[in-house]
Short mmCIF file of C-alpha atoms in Angstrom, two decimals:
data_model
loop_
_atom_site.label_atom_id
_atom_site.label_comp_id
_atom_site.label_asym_id
_atom_site.label_seq_id
_atom_site.Cartn_x
_atom_site.Cartn_y
_atom_site.Cartn_z
CA PHE A 33 26.52 102.18 122.11
CA SER A 34 25.61 101.51 118.31
CA GLN A 35 29.28 103.05 117.56
CA ALA A 36 30.68 100.91 120.17
CA ALA A 37 29.20 97.94 118.96
CA ASP A 38 29.96 98.64 115.02
CA SER A 39 33.43 98.96 116.07
CA MET A 40 33.69 96.33 118.33
CA PHE A 41 32.17 94.05 114.81
CA PHE A 42 35.21 95.22 112.27
CA MET A 43 37.62 95.19 115.10
CA HIS A 44 36.85 91.35 115.31
CA GLU A 45 38.55 91.13 112.18
CA GLY A 46 41.34 92.55 112.71
CA LEU A 47 42.13 90.67 115.61
CA GLN A 48 43.51 87.74 113.57
CA GLN A 49 46.61 89.81 112.13
CA ALA A 50 46.74 91.70 115.46
CA ARG A 51 48.32 88.55 117.49
CA ALA A 52 51.34 88.64 118.98
CA PRO A 53 54.09 86.24 117.18
CA ILE A 54 55.28 83.03 119.21
CA TYR A 55 58.54 83.68 120.41
CA ASP A 56 61.61 81.13 119.26
CA VAL A 57 61.88 80.29 123.02
CA PRO A 58 64.35 77.09 122.04
CA SER A 59 66.61 79.76 120.04
CA ALA A 60 67.13 82.15 122.96
CA VAL A 61 67.78 79.39 125.34
CA GLU A 62 70.60 78.32 122.99
CA VAL A 63 72.08 81.53 122.80
CA LEU A 64 71.54 82.43 126.56
CA LEU A 65 73.43 78.78 127.51
CA ASN A 66 76.29 78.18 124.88
CA GLY A 67 76.46 82.21 123.66
CA THR A 68 75.92 81.10 119.85
CA TYR A 69 73.46 80.20 117.42
CA HIS A 70 74.33 77.68 114.92
CA ARG A 71 70.98 77.63 112.50
CA LEU A 72 70.20 80.82 111.42
CA PRO A 73 66.68 81.76 110.72
CA LYS A 74 65.76 81.05 107.12
CA CYS A 75 65.07 84.68 105.89
CA ILE A 76 68.30 85.65 106.41
CA GLU A 77 69.00 83.63 103.16
CA ASP A 78 66.99 86.17 101.42
CA VAL A 79 70.40 88.72 102.04
CA GLY A 80 72.91 86.26 101.22
CA THR A 81 74.17 85.27 104.26
CA GLN A 82 73.92 81.34 104.84
CA SER A 83 75.27 78.97 108.10
CA THR A 84 77.68 76.42 107.06
CA LEU A 85 77.84 73.18 108.98
CA ASN A 86 81.12 72.79 110.93
CA VAL A 87 82.74 69.00 110.12
CA ASP A 88 81.17 66.65 112.14
CA GLN A 89 78.06 68.12 110.75
CA GLN A 90 78.34 67.87 107.16
CA LYS A 91 78.93 64.29 107.30
CA PRO A 92 75.66 62.77 108.11
CA ALA A 93 74.08 65.60 106.19
CA LEU A 94 75.63 64.83 102.85
CA MET A 95 74.43 61.19 103.76
CA LYS A 96 70.82 62.10 103.97
CA LEU A 97 71.37 64.44 101.03
CA ASP A 98 72.53 61.57 99.21
CA ALA A 99 69.85 59.25 100.06
CA LEU A 100 67.29 62.19 99.24
CA VAL A 101 68.78 62.66 95.46
CA ARG A 102 68.71 58.77 95.22
CA SER A 103 65.27 58.47 95.99
CA LYS A 104 64.88 61.66 93.73
CA LEU A 105 65.99 60.14 90.72
CA LEU A 106 64.01 56.99 90.82
CA GLU A 107 60.87 59.33 90.44
CA VAL A 108 62.14 61.17 87.41
CA SER A 109 63.03 59.44 83.91
CA LEU A 110 66.51 59.98 82.28
CA PRO A 111 66.88 60.33 78.66
CA LYS A 112 68.57 57.34 77.28
CA ASP A 113 71.12 59.41 75.45
CA ILE A 114 72.92 60.45 78.78
CA THR A 115 76.09 58.21 78.96
CA GLU A 116 76.94 58.40 82.75
CA VAL A 117 75.49 58.85 85.86
CA LYS A 118 77.37 59.53 88.95
CA ILE A 119 76.17 60.38 92.17
CA SER A 120 78.63 61.61 95.43
CA ASP A 121 77.90 63.92 98.31
CA GLY A 122 74.55 64.53 97.44
CA THR A 123 75.19 65.89 93.97
CA VAL A 124 74.27 64.26 90.64
CA LEU A 125 77.03 64.20 87.33
CA LEU A 126 75.05 64.19 84.32
CA ARG A 127 77.39 63.70 80.95
CA VAL A 128 76.86 62.97 77.42
CA ASP A 129 80.01 62.33 75.48
CA GLY A 130 80.86 64.95 73.25
CA GLU A 131 78.37 67.51 74.30
CA PHE A 132 77.91 68.41 78.19
CA LYS A 133 78.25 67.35 81.47
CA VAL A 134 76.39 69.15 84.11
CA LEU A 135 76.56 68.84 88.64
CA VAL A 136 73.27 68.99 89.89
CA THR A 137 71.97 68.51 93.49
CA LEU A 138 68.31 69.27 95.32
CA GLY A 139 67.58 72.56 96.54
CA TYR A 140 66.34 75.17 93.83
CA ARG A 141 65.30 78.42 95.58
CA GLY A 142 65.03 76.69 98.99
CA HIS A 143 62.89 73.91 98.04
CA LEU A 144 64.03 70.03 97.87
CA SER A 145 61.79 69.18 95.18
CA LEU A 146 63.37 71.23 92.68
CA TRP A 147 66.90 70.85 90.79
CA ARG A 148 69.30 72.98 91.23
CA ILE A 149 72.46 73.54 88.67
CA LEU A 150 75.78 73.70 90.48
CA HIS A 151 78.37 73.80 87.65
CA LEU A 152 77.73 73.28 83.51
CA GLU A 153 80.31 72.80 81.02
CA LEU A 154 80.15 72.06 77.09
CA LEU A 155 82.32 69.03 75.72
CA VAL A 156 81.79 70.01 71.79
CA GLY A 157 85.30 71.55 70.92
CA GLU A 158 88.43 70.83 68.19
CA ARG A 159 91.63 70.58 68.38
CA SER A 160 92.28 73.75 70.35
CA GLY A 161 89.90 72.82 73.07
CA PRO A 162 86.67 72.52 74.08
CA VAL A 163 83.88 75.63 73.38
CA LYS A 164 84.02 78.11 76.21
CA LEU A 165 81.23 79.88 77.43
CA GLU A 166 81.66 83.47 79.34
CA GLU A 167 80.93 83.26 82.91
CA LEU A 168 78.06 85.79 82.59
CA GLN A 169 76.46 83.46 79.51
CA ARG A 170 77.18 80.25 81.69
CA HIS A 171 75.43 81.88 84.67
CA ALA A 172 72.63 82.88 82.59
CA LEU A 173 71.99 79.46 80.86
CA GLY A 174 71.86 77.72 84.32
CA ASP A 175 69.43 79.91 85.58
CA ASP A 176 67.14 79.67 82.36
CA LEU A 177 67.63 75.79 82.67
CA GLU A 178 66.63 75.64 86.52
CA ARG A 179 63.42 77.72 85.86
CA ARG A 180 62.63 75.29 83.20
CA MET A 181 63.07 72.11 84.96
CA ALA A 182 60.91 73.32 88.03
CA ALA A 183 58.30 73.91 85.98
CA VAL A 184 57.79 70.35 84.18
CA GLU A 185 57.15 66.93 85.10
CA ASP A 186 59.99 65.34 83.67
CA PRO A 187 63.15 67.83 84.31
CA PHE A 188 66.05 66.04 82.95
CA MET A 189 64.25 65.48 79.72
CA THR A 190 64.04 69.23 79.41
CA LEU A 191 67.68 69.59 80.55
CA TYR A 192 68.94 67.44 77.71
CA SER A 193 66.91 68.93 75.10
CA ILE A 194 68.22 72.39 75.43
CA LEU A 195 71.63 71.29 75.96
CA HIS A 196 71.65 69.14 72.99
CA GLU A 197 69.88 71.30 70.62
CA LEU A 198 72.40 73.80 72.05
CA CYS A 199 75.75 71.41 71.21
CA VAL A 200 74.28 70.48 67.68
CA ALA A 201 74.29 74.24 66.90
CA LEU A 202 77.78 74.67 67.87
CA VAL A 203 78.83 71.64 65.98
CA MET A 204 77.31 72.68 62.68
CA ASP A 205 78.57 76.16 63.67
CA THR A 206 82.44 74.63 64.16
CA VAL A 207 82.34 72.44 60.78
CA ILE A 208 81.33 75.33 58.96
CA ARG A 209 84.18 76.98 60.35
CA GLN A 210 86.56 74.71 59.45
CA VAL A 211 85.43 74.13 55.92
CA GLN A 212 85.79 77.93 55.35
CA ALA A 213 89.29 78.22 56.73
CA LEU A 214 90.08 74.90 54.29
CA ARG A 215 89.00 76.74 51.45
CA GLN A 216 91.12 79.56 52.25
CA GLY A 217 94.09 77.41 52.96
CA ARG A 218 95.64 74.80 51.11
CA TRP A 219 92.73 73.35 49.74
CA LYS A 220 91.88 76.37 47.69
CA ASP A 221 89.61 75.52 44.70
CA ALA A 222 90.10 71.71 45.32
CA ILE A 223 86.52 71.49 47.75
CA LYS A 224 83.15 73.51 47.36
CA PHE A 225 80.99 73.15 50.15
CA GLU A 226 77.23 73.94 50.05
CA LEU A 227 74.67 74.51 53.02
CA ILE A 228 71.52 72.78 53.15
CA SER A 229 68.76 74.39 55.14
CA ASP A 230 64.85 73.52 55.07
CA GLY A 231 65.86 71.19 51.46
CA SER A 232 67.35 74.11 50.08
CA MET A 233 71.43 74.66 49.05
CA GLY A 234 73.44 77.67 49.91
CA GLN A 235 76.25 78.09 48.15
CA GLY A 236 79.35 77.64 50.12
CA GLY A 237 81.19 80.96 51.96
CA ASN A 238 78.25 82.35 53.20
CA ALA A 239 77.52 80.42 56.23
CA GLY A 240 76.29 82.29 59.29
CA GLY A 241 77.75 81.30 62.33
CA THR A 242 75.67 80.38 66.10
CA GLN A 243 75.58 83.12 68.47
CA ILE A 244 74.89 82.69 72.13
CA THR A 245 72.57 85.42 73.55
CA PRO A 246 72.84 86.61 76.39
CA ASP A 247 69.99 84.91 78.02
CA GLY A 248 72.23 81.97 77.39
CA GLU A 249 70.28 80.53 74.80
CA ALA A 250 71.22 79.58 71.40
CA ASP A 251 70.33 82.07 68.42
CA ALA A 252 67.47 80.73 66.40
CA ALA A 253 69.48 81.65 63.28
CA GLY A 254 72.20 79.44 63.62
CA LEU A 255 70.00 76.54 64.31
CA ARG A 256 68.23 77.06 61.04
CA THR A 257 71.29 75.89 59.40
CA PRO A 258 71.12 72.34 59.96
CA GLY A 259 73.45 70.75 57.38
CA LEU A 260 76.85 71.10 55.52
CA LYS A 261 77.39 69.66 51.98
CA ILE A 262 81.39 68.98 51.19
CA LEU A 263 82.33 68.40 47.51
CA TYR A 264 85.68 67.21 46.56
CA TRP A 265 87.33 65.80 43.28
CA LEU A 266 85.84 68.89 41.33
CA ASP A 267 85.20 68.27 37.57
CA PHE A 268 86.37 71.28 35.93
CA ASP A 269 85.02 72.10 31.83
CA LYS A 270 87.51 73.16 29.75
CA THR A 271 85.48 75.82 28.34
CA SER A 272 84.50 77.12 32.07
CA SER A 273 86.45 77.65 35.25
CA THR A 274 83.06 76.31 37.12
CA PRO A 275 83.29 72.82 38.14
CA ASP A 276 80.56 70.56 37.09
CA VAL A 277 79.20 69.54 40.65
CA GLY A 278 76.51 67.43 39.86
CA SER A 279 79.26 64.85 38.93
CA CYS A 280 81.27 65.30 41.97
CA PRO A 281 81.44 63.05 44.83
CA PHE A 282 80.63 64.46 48.35
CA ILE A 283 80.01 64.01 52.31
CA LYS A 284 77.21 65.42 53.60
CA ILE A 285 76.98 66.43 57.76
CA GLU A 286 73.59 67.21 59.29
CA PRO A 287 71.63 66.60 61.91
CA GLY A 288 69.09 63.90 61.45
CA PRO A 289 65.44 63.20 62.48
CA ASP A 290 66.50 62.61 66.02
CA LEU A 291 69.08 65.44 65.91
CA GLN A 292 72.13 63.58 65.89
CA ILE A 293 74.75 64.64 63.73
CA LYS A 294 74.84 62.58 60.95
CA CYS A 295 77.79 61.79 58.04
CA LEU A 296 76.65 60.15 54.75
CA HIS A 297 79.13 59.75 51.78
CA SER A 298 77.34 60.23 48.22
CA SER A 299 78.11 56.91 46.87
CA PHE A 300 78.85 53.52 48.54
CA VAL A 301 82.25 53.19 49.58
CA ILE A 302 84.72 50.30 50.88
CA ASP A 303 87.05 50.91 54.14
CA PRO A 304 90.07 49.37 53.27
CA VAL A 305 90.97 48.41 56.95
CA THR A 306 87.65 46.64 57.41
CA GLY A 307 86.85 45.34 53.72
CA LYS A 308 83.31 46.63 54.69
CA GLU A 309 80.99 49.73 54.21
CA ALA A 310 82.99 52.32 55.38
CA GLU A 311 80.88 54.37 58.03
CA PHE A 312 81.88 58.31 58.72
CA SER A 313 81.35 60.17 62.12
CA LEU A 314 82.27 62.99 63.47
CA ASP A 315 84.33 63.13 67.05
CA GLN A 316 82.40 66.06 68.83
CA SER A 317 84.57 66.90 71.18
CA CYS A 318 87.67 67.00 68.45
CA ILE A 319 86.16 68.25 65.43
CA ASP A 320 88.40 67.78 62.26
CA VAL A 321 86.80 68.17 59.14
CA GLU A 322 90.12 67.87 56.98
CA LYS A 323 90.58 64.34 58.87
CA LEU A 324 86.89 63.60 58.01
CA LEU A 325 87.28 64.56 54.08
CA LEU A 326 90.75 62.75 53.66
CA ARG A 327 89.03 59.33 54.96
CA ALA A 328 86.36 60.08 52.47
CA ILE A 329 88.98 60.27 49.70
CA CYS A 330 90.84 57.57 50.63
CA CYS A 331 87.61 55.45 50.83
CA ASN A 332 86.39 56.42 47.20
CA ARG A 333 90.17 55.93 45.98
CA TYR A 334 89.98 52.83 47.12
CA THR A 335 86.55 51.30 46.00
CA ARG A 336 87.66 52.46 42.45
CA LEU A 337 90.84 50.77 42.27
CA LEU A 338 89.10 48.24 43.63
CA GLU A 339 86.34 48.09 40.68
CA ILE A 340 89.53 48.48 37.94
CA PHE A 341 91.23 45.33 39.64
CA LYS A 342 87.99 43.22 39.11
CA GLU A 343 88.02 44.75 35.56
CA LEU A 344 91.40 43.51 34.82
CA GLU A 345 90.89 40.10 36.78
CA LYS A 346 88.23 39.45 34.20
CA ASN A 347 90.85 40.29 30.77
CA ASN A 348 91.85 37.22 29.34
CA GLN A 349 93.95 38.90 27.38
CA ILE A 350 96.29 40.19 30.86
CA VAL A 351 95.44 37.38 33.46
CA ARG A 352 97.50 34.67 32.35
CA ALA A 353 98.43 32.96 35.98
CA PRO A 354 97.16 33.68 39.52
CA GLY A 355 98.94 36.81 40.86
CA ASP A 356 99.18 38.66 37.58
CA VAL A 357 97.26 41.31 38.60
CA ARG A 358 97.09 42.28 42.28
CA LEU A 359 95.86 45.43 44.94
CA GLU A 360 98.16 45.98 47.63
CA THR A 361 97.21 47.86 50.39
CA GLN A 362 99.61 49.89 53.02
CA MET A 363 99.33 51.50 56.14
CA ASP A 364 101.59 54.03 57.86
CA LYS A 365 101.99 53.55 61.29
CA PHE A 366 103.02 57.23 62.35
CA ASP A 367 102.79 60.70 60.69
CA SER A 368 105.62 63.16 61.73
CA ASP A 369 104.04 63.95 65.44
CA GLY A 370 104.29 60.24 66.13
CA LYS A 371 100.65 60.47 66.48
CA LYS A 372 98.91 57.05 64.75
CA VAL A 373 97.22 57.91 61.50
CA SER A 374 94.30 55.59 60.28
CA PHE A 375 93.36 57.48 57.49
CA PHE A 376 96.21 57.57 55.31
CA VAL A 377 96.17 54.54 53.15
CA TYR A 378 98.49 53.97 50.13
CA PHE A 379 97.37 51.52 46.96
CA SER A 380 99.86 49.94 44.13
CA LEU A 381 97.71 48.32 41.21
CA CYS A 382 100.38 45.85 39.43
CA TYR A 383 99.85 43.92 36.76
CA LEU A 384 102.09 41.36 34.33
CA ASP A 385 102.06 41.98 30.70
CA THR A 386 102.58 38.77 29.13
CA SER A 387 101.69 39.53 25.71
CA PRO A 388 104.52 38.30 22.82
CA SER A 389 104.65 41.77 22.04
#
């Protein structure tokens, strides 16, 4: 009797787990009456088999998902740098011009409160086209973004931060590669470049490229190359073949404090088209360093000619009547390919010599 009492005491705890499951009577009735079962159990998702809705079921389901997505977007904050937000059929298209676009929806790992990435595309590129990620890299990057977004309260801030840093690294890698190609091509010794990293300068030609690791993240070695300095109009000493870079004008391309790519000229230059201070920028979707460099040279040349023009106007021996000194600007409308060119400007500086001799 004592042994039986002890056994019954310990068996009492085990009875909680020994109960028979509740049978899915509604599903059994549906199978018996209709011969089909439209809603497969959730556990079948683990083996990769998911039920699909027919055409009549898709429309109301998408309407509910669309309303749920809109309500979830009101609960989170979107970065101000996102240029386009488009909601359709239960998905959200987020786009940052010149950087990336991503298509997201709800349902990460079966949780309707978490975001899932459906498609990811980088918009950083050059004339040959945008940067292409391998399929394995794209999936790995998407999985890493989903995991990080699920662990924070501001998922889209995390999404933008990671992809923006990656795009900045890709932009600088493309800029360095193009400058190296110019040095090896027709520009040769006409320009020189220096890497700017942590306040130090590295001589041109030893630039390391940005690599994408197998898990989809940018290599830290590439992110440590934040800027580039391109020098032109090199001043060569007669006794040496090495240019004096201290007096050469340059244009600097580097990420600013807000991690936005900035293009700054070494001196104040005037845009011949607007007559105001020239502003330089990169089209990150079609990076062309040569075009940027030609525009910088054009503005610098116009500014120097304008200074000469003003000095000649003050010379009483030259200026005898209005129009004796003229600064003319001409713009070519099209190049050989028929495309509009906005950075080729031709100047002519003319004066009349009215001296008796």
